[in-house]
Short mmCIF file of C-alpha atoms and ligand atoms in Angstrom, two decimals:
data_model
loop_
_atom_site.label_atom_id
_atom_site.label_comp_id
_atom_site.label_asym_id
_atom_site.label_seq_id
_atom_site.Cartn_x
_atom_site.Cartn_y
_atom_site.Cartn_z
CA MET L 1 103.58 51.17 18.58
CA LYS L 2 100.92 49.96 21.25
CA CYS L 3 98.21 47.29 21.02
CA LYS L 4 95.08 48.99 20.98
CA THR L 5 93.56 46.75 23.51
CA CYS L 6 96.06 46.30 26.23
CA GLY L 7 98.62 49.08 25.66
CA THR L 8 101.43 46.46 25.56
CA LYS L 9 103.89 46.48 22.71
CA ALA L 10 102.24 45.76 19.35
CA VAL L 11 103.67 43.11 16.98
CA VAL L 12 101.32 43.55 14.01
CA ASN L 13 100.60 47.04 12.78
CA MET L 14 97.77 47.72 10.34
CA PRO L 15 97.72 51.25 8.92
CA GLN L 16 94.90 50.19 6.57
CA HIS L 17 92.68 49.85 9.65
CA LYS L 18 94.55 52.31 11.94
CA LEU L 19 95.04 49.52 14.36
CA ALA L 20 98.28 47.78 15.89
CA MET L 21 97.94 44.92 18.13
CA CYS L 22 99.98 42.47 20.36
CA LYS L 23 100.21 38.90 19.66
CA GLU L 24 97.38 37.61 21.84
CA HIS L 25 95.05 40.20 20.83
CA TYR L 26 95.90 40.03 17.36
CA LEU L 27 95.11 36.05 17.28
CA GLU L 28 91.82 36.76 19.03
CA TRP L 29 90.82 39.60 16.60
CA ILE L 30 91.28 37.53 13.31
CA PRO L 31 88.54 34.94 14.29
CA GLU L 32 86.51 37.55 15.83
CA GLN L 33 86.26 39.43 12.51
CA THR L 34 86.20 36.08 10.63
CA ALA L 35 82.87 35.26 12.57
CA ARG L 36 81.54 38.46 11.89
CA PHE L 37 81.91 38.05 7.92
CA ILE L 38 80.49 34.59 8.31
CA ARG L 39 77.61 36.40 9.61
CA LYS L 40 77.25 39.56 7.64
CA TYR L 41 77.27 37.52 4.44
CA TRP L 42 75.28 34.87 5.73
CA MET L 43 77.87 32.19 5.06
CA PHE L 44 76.88 29.50 6.94
CA GLY L 45 75.39 28.23 10.27
CA PRO L 46 76.91 26.27 13.32
CA ASP L 47 75.40 23.05 12.22
CA GLU L 48 76.37 22.96 8.55
CA LYS L 49 79.01 20.63 7.38
CA ILE L 50 81.83 22.71 5.80
CA LEU L 51 84.62 21.35 3.45
CA VAL L 52 87.49 23.72 3.22
CA ALA L 53 89.91 23.42 0.34
CA VAL L 54 93.62 23.46 1.42
CA SER L 55 96.43 23.90 -0.46
CA GLY L 56 99.06 23.87 2.30
CA GLY L 57 99.49 27.43 1.68
CA LYS L 58 99.25 30.31 4.49
CA ASP L 59 95.58 31.21 3.92
CA SER L 60 93.83 27.94 3.30
CA LEU L 61 95.38 26.44 6.39
CA SER L 62 94.63 29.41 8.67
CA LEU L 63 91.08 29.38 7.45
CA TRP L 64 90.89 25.87 8.47
CA ASP L 65 92.69 26.72 11.76
CA ILE L 66 90.33 29.62 12.18
CA LEU L 67 87.15 27.55 11.38
CA ILE L 68 88.31 24.93 14.02
CA ARG L 69 88.59 27.39 16.68
CA LEU L 70 85.47 28.91 16.02
CA GLY L 71 83.77 25.41 16.53
CA TYR L 72 82.52 24.67 13.29
CA GLN L 73 82.47 20.77 11.84
CA VAL L 74 85.06 21.23 9.05
CA ASP L 75 87.10 18.54 7.18
CA GLY L 76 89.78 19.49 4.70
CA ILE L 77 90.04 18.54 1.05
CA TYR L 78 93.50 18.52 -0.76
CA ILE L 79 93.78 18.00 -4.53
CA GLY L 80 97.11 16.70 -5.50
CA LEU L 81 97.79 18.26 -8.67
CA GLY L 82 101.20 16.42 -9.38
CA ILE L 83 103.11 19.38 -9.73
CA ASP L 84 106.94 19.03 -9.07
CA GLU L 85 108.82 21.37 -11.48
CA GLY L 86 111.91 20.47 -9.77
CA ILE L 87 110.90 21.69 -6.18
CA GLY L 88 108.41 18.78 -5.45
CA TYR L 89 105.50 21.51 -4.95
CA SER L 90 102.79 19.07 -4.69
CA ASP L 91 104.50 16.69 -2.47
CA THR L 92 105.41 19.49 0.08
CA SER L 93 101.86 20.89 0.07
CA LEU L 94 100.16 17.44 0.79
CA ARG L 95 102.78 16.89 3.47
CA LEU L 96 101.97 20.13 5.16
CA CYS L 97 98.33 19.34 4.98
CA ARG L 98 98.52 15.98 6.35
CA GLU L 99 100.83 17.36 9.19
CA PHE L 100 98.16 20.21 10.05
CA ALA L 101 95.18 17.56 9.85
CA GLU L 102 97.13 15.13 12.47
CA LYS L 103 98.24 17.81 14.55
CA ASN L 104 94.78 19.08 14.79
CA GLN L 105 92.88 15.79 14.68
CA GLN L 106 90.84 16.62 11.65
CA LYS L 107 89.97 14.57 8.56
CA LEU L 108 91.61 15.21 5.48
CA ILE L 109 90.42 13.99 2.19
CA VAL L 110 93.00 13.56 -0.61
CA VAL L 111 91.87 13.33 -4.12
CA ASP L 112 95.13 12.59 -6.43
CA VAL L 113 94.32 13.59 -9.81
CA LYS L 114 97.26 11.52 -11.36
CA GLY L 115 96.11 8.35 -9.43
CA GLU L 116 92.57 8.76 -10.39
CA ARG L 117 92.44 10.17 -13.95
CA GLY L 118 96.07 8.97 -15.10
CA GLN L 119 97.64 12.22 -15.59
CA SER L 120 98.90 14.94 -13.49
CA ILE L 121 97.75 18.74 -14.25
CA PRO L 122 101.13 19.35 -16.37
CA GLU L 123 100.44 15.96 -18.22
CA LEU L 124 96.74 16.79 -18.97
CA ALA L 125 97.60 20.50 -20.07
CA SER L 126 100.55 19.19 -22.62
CA ASN L 127 98.41 16.22 -24.08
CA GLY L 128 98.52 16.76 -27.69
CA SER L 129 94.93 15.68 -29.05
CA ARG L 130 93.24 18.72 -27.63
CA GLY L 131 96.04 21.11 -28.33
CA ARG L 132 98.24 22.47 -25.68
CA MET L 133 96.33 24.31 -22.89
CA LYS L 134 97.88 26.45 -20.24
CA PRO L 135 98.30 24.44 -16.94
CA CYS L 136 96.26 27.00 -14.65
CA SER L 137 93.16 26.64 -17.45
CA VAL L 138 93.22 22.68 -16.85
CA CYS L 139 93.94 23.21 -13.11
CA GLY L 140 91.05 25.46 -12.50
CA VAL L 141 88.57 23.28 -14.25
CA VAL L 142 89.92 19.95 -12.32
CA LYS L 143 89.73 21.41 -9.07
CA ARG L 144 86.47 23.00 -9.26
CA HIS L 145 85.11 19.60 -10.52
CA GLU L 146 86.69 17.27 -8.11
CA MET L 147 85.96 19.71 -5.21
CA ASN L 148 82.20 19.91 -6.07
CA ARG L 149 82.27 15.97 -6.57
CA ILE L 150 83.53 15.52 -3.31
CA ALA L 151 81.15 17.94 -1.42
CA PHE L 152 78.19 16.17 -3.34
CA GLU L 153 79.43 12.67 -2.53
CA HIS L 154 80.14 13.23 1.00
CA GLY L 155 77.19 15.55 1.92
CA TYR L 156 78.87 18.89 2.52
CA ALA L 157 76.70 21.67 2.22
CA VAL L 158 79.25 24.27 2.25
CA LEU L 159 82.65 24.54 0.17
CA ALA L 160 84.96 27.21 1.89
CA THR L 161 88.13 28.39 0.12
CA GLY L 162 91.02 30.64 1.57
CA HIS L 163 90.55 33.45 -0.94
CA ASN L 164 91.86 36.67 0.63
CA LEU L 165 91.24 40.40 -0.10
CA ASP L 166 94.41 40.76 -2.14
CA ASP L 167 92.97 37.69 -4.57
CA GLU L 168 89.38 39.41 -4.57
CA ALA L 169 90.68 42.64 -5.42
CA ALA L 170 92.96 41.47 -8.06
CA THR L 171 90.00 39.45 -9.50
CA LEU L 172 87.82 42.52 -9.35
CA PHE L 173 90.45 44.81 -10.98
CA GLY L 174 90.75 42.30 -14.13
CA ASN L 175 87.11 42.24 -14.35
CA THR L 176 86.66 45.65 -13.96
CA LEU L 177 89.29 46.30 -16.61
CA SER L 178 87.32 44.23 -19.21
CA TRP L 179 83.86 45.00 -17.81
CA SER L 180 83.03 41.24 -17.57
CA LYS L 181 79.24 41.67 -16.31
CA ASP L 182 78.97 37.91 -15.74
CA LEU L 183 82.15 37.72 -13.94
CA LEU L 184 81.37 40.65 -11.55
CA LEU L 185 77.81 39.49 -11.21
CA ARG L 186 79.29 36.00 -9.76
CA GLN L 187 82.33 37.59 -7.57
CA LYS L 188 80.69 37.21 -4.20
CA PRO L 189 81.92 36.21 -0.86
CA VAL L 190 78.81 33.70 -1.16
CA LEU L 191 77.81 31.57 -3.90
CA PRO L 192 74.45 30.12 -2.92
CA GLU L 193 74.09 26.12 -3.72
CA GLN L 194 72.61 25.54 -7.07
CA ASN L 195 71.92 22.59 -9.33
CA GLY L 196 73.12 20.32 -6.60
CA LEU L 197 76.32 22.00 -6.02
CA ALA L 198 77.46 22.90 -2.68
CA ARG L 199 77.38 26.70 -1.43
CA LYS L 200 80.91 28.38 -2.03
CA VAL L 201 82.16 30.78 0.38
CA LYS L 202 85.14 32.77 1.06
CA PRO L 203 85.40 33.67 4.80
CA LEU L 204 89.02 35.48 4.52
CA CYS L 205 87.75 37.84 1.83
CA ARG L 206 88.35 41.04 3.64
CA PHE L 207 91.64 40.12 5.18
CA TYR L 208 94.98 41.39 3.53
CA GLU L 209 97.26 38.79 2.59
CA LYS L 210 99.91 40.13 4.91
CA GLU L 211 97.26 39.95 7.77
CA MET L 212 97.00 36.23 7.09
CA THR L 213 100.71 35.69 6.72
CA ALA L 214 100.74 37.17 10.16
CA TYR L 215 98.25 35.12 11.73
CA ALA L 216 100.07 31.74 10.19
CA MET L 217 103.27 32.93 11.56
CA LEU L 218 102.08 33.94 15.10
CA ARG L 219 99.85 30.90 15.24
CA GLY L 220 102.85 28.60 14.34
CA ILE L 221 101.13 27.10 11.09
CA GLU L 222 103.60 25.42 8.92
CA TYR L 223 102.90 26.31 5.36
CA ILE L 224 104.48 26.03 2.05
CA TYR L 225 106.33 29.39 1.38
CA GLU L 226 106.90 28.78 -2.53
CA GLU L 227 104.10 29.76 -4.75
CA CYS L 228 103.01 27.13 -7.32
CA PRO L 229 105.66 27.47 -10.09
CA PHE L 230 102.88 28.03 -12.57
CA SER L 231 101.78 31.18 -11.20
CA VAL L 232 105.12 32.97 -11.89
CA GLY L 233 104.39 35.76 -14.47
CA SER L 234 100.66 35.47 -14.00
CA THR L 235 98.21 38.50 -14.66
CA SER L 236 96.95 38.22 -11.21
CA ILE L 237 100.19 38.56 -9.77
CA TYR L 238 101.06 41.78 -12.01
CA TYR L 239 97.48 43.18 -10.70
CA LYS L 240 98.38 42.34 -7.21
CA GLU L 241 101.43 44.15 -7.67
CA LEU L 242 99.87 47.24 -9.15
CA LEU L 243 97.17 47.41 -6.30
CA ASN L 244 100.26 47.09 -3.74
CA GLN L 245 101.48 50.22 -5.07
CA LEU L 246 98.34 51.86 -4.85
CA GLU L 247 98.00 50.64 -1.18
CA ASN L 248 101.55 52.01 -0.34
CA GLU L 249 100.29 55.51 -1.27
CA ARG L 250 96.90 55.23 0.20
CA PRO L 251 96.54 52.53 2.97
CA GLY L 252 93.09 51.14 2.93
CA ALA L 253 92.60 51.57 -0.87
CA LYS L 254 92.55 47.90 -1.56
CA LEU L 255 89.88 47.23 0.96
CA ALA L 256 87.91 50.35 -0.20
CA PHE L 257 87.83 49.16 -3.76
CA TYR L 258 86.70 45.74 -2.97
CA VAL L 259 84.14 46.51 -0.17
CA LYS L 260 82.44 49.35 -2.07
CA PHE L 261 82.04 47.18 -4.84
CA LEU L 262 80.03 44.75 -2.91
CA SER L 263 77.89 47.35 -1.58
CA ALA L 264 77.41 49.24 -4.93
CA ARG L 265 76.41 45.63 -6.46
CA ALA L 266 74.20 45.25 -3.38
CA SER L 267 72.68 48.43 -3.88
CA GLY L 268 71.82 47.82 -7.51
CA LEU L 269 74.90 48.76 -9.69
CA PHE L 270 73.74 46.26 -12.28
CA LYS L 271 69.97 46.38 -11.43
CA GLU L 272 68.60 47.21 -14.79
CA ASP L 273 70.88 45.34 -17.01
CA ASP L 274 71.16 41.95 -15.20
CA TYR L 275 67.42 40.96 -15.41
CA GLN L 276 66.99 37.77 -17.39
CA PRO L 277 63.86 35.74 -17.03
CA ILE L 278 64.37 32.71 -15.05
CA GLU L 279 63.52 30.20 -17.50
CA GLU L 280 66.39 31.47 -19.64
CA VAL L 281 69.03 31.09 -16.86
CA GLU L 282 67.83 27.75 -15.91
CA GLY L 283 68.01 26.93 -19.86
CA GLN L 284 71.53 27.45 -19.84
CA ILE L 285 72.12 24.74 -17.21
CA GLY L 286 72.29 21.45 -18.29
CA VAL L 287 73.97 18.05 -17.07
CA CYS L 288 77.08 16.59 -18.32
CA SER L 289 76.30 13.50 -20.27
CA THR L 290 79.55 11.69 -18.60
CA CYS L 291 79.76 12.76 -14.90
CA GLY L 292 76.01 14.09 -14.32
CA GLN L 293 77.60 17.75 -12.81
CA PRO L 294 75.77 20.81 -13.92
CA THR L 295 77.46 22.59 -17.00
CA THR L 296 76.62 25.09 -19.43
CA ASN L 297 78.18 23.03 -22.10
CA SER L 298 76.05 20.65 -24.12
CA GLY L 299 77.27 17.05 -24.14
CA MET L 300 80.25 16.80 -21.63
CA CYS L 301 81.45 19.30 -19.11
CA ALA L 302 84.82 20.98 -19.67
CA PHE L 303 86.56 18.61 -17.14
CA CYS L 304 85.15 15.38 -18.80
CA LYS L 305 86.24 16.65 -22.05
CA ILE L 306 90.03 17.23 -20.57
CA VAL L 307 90.01 13.76 -18.98
CA THR L 308 88.17 11.77 -21.58
CA PHE L 309 90.26 12.95 -24.58
CA ASP L 310 93.18 11.87 -22.62
CA LYS L 311 92.07 8.42 -21.81
CA LYS L 312 91.63 7.68 -25.39
CA ASP L 313 94.95 8.53 -26.51
CA GLU L 314 96.75 6.37 -23.87
S1 Q46 M 401 97.64 25.59 -8.47
FE1 Q46 M 401 97.05 25.38 -10.58
FE2 Q46 M 401 97.14 27.76 -9.41
FE3 Q46 M 401 99.22 26.57 -9.96
S2 Q46 M 401 98.68 25.51 -11.84
FE4 Q46 M 401 97.96 27.64 -11.77
S3 Q46 M 401 95.75 27.29 -10.91
S4 Q46 M 401 99.08 28.37 -10.20
S5 Q46 M 401 95.84 28.70 -7.89
ZN1 ZN M 402 96.96 43.54 23.43
ZN1 ZN M 403 81.53 15.63 -16.86
#
């Protein structure tokens, strides 16, 4: 196997693209492709302030690395979830994010959920008054809220996350199985800024997970190998396994599934159905009575319901 660019021995083989590359050219190709996706989907411009959400995993730290290499002004945000589960998951992931930030002389904003709200994610999830909730449901609400809050308070126009193609294809698969029109309409590489919330972008959405693993390893990025303990047995992991079976038989199938969905939607897949008068759409968004963030709930947003109930019980 030879590098398509220089003909020396390739270290990465990508049958999905019918492409193989040496280390040097692979490490150039990934940022070039990322820059292409940023332009193609109109994610952000060179002067915009970007906040990248980092978890200590390969995708988010690689995204931070790539955006730095591309010359963007990009700071990191780490949400400390307080997940230990016998492996010190949150402690290790925070340490790796801090080390990355120091090594690259970048700013990292750390939000410690337990320090600020009194309870970690597992504690908020098992708190009795609201009934038990799944840690991932609580976690999703808390992470979204805190990232939006920090982006707003610190004036970041853009919030970038490290979702890769495997994540997006698994989400798309789940949304398609249930034909969740609202979720299919919202599943985009870019969600525009609205109601004071920063624009959300996913610059890695067209890279396979294994491409990001190769990038992180070849760049020498130290990341946490363990997945979050609460992800074990999740539906999204099951969908990823199913899609990997398909991909093994038909290289490129996962990418085609996702990219063709984006083009089908852009060319009007939902056109007739998705029309809603603008007054109706705007009427659905209110403001949380406690924190002021936009919400479709009346009264308190989902985040404030979680953390406020818990405070009363202390
Ligand atoms: S971090 Fe949070 Fe994930 Fe862990 S608790 Fe679930 S949602 S699995 S991306
Ligand atoms: Zn080469
Ligand atoms: Zn709120």
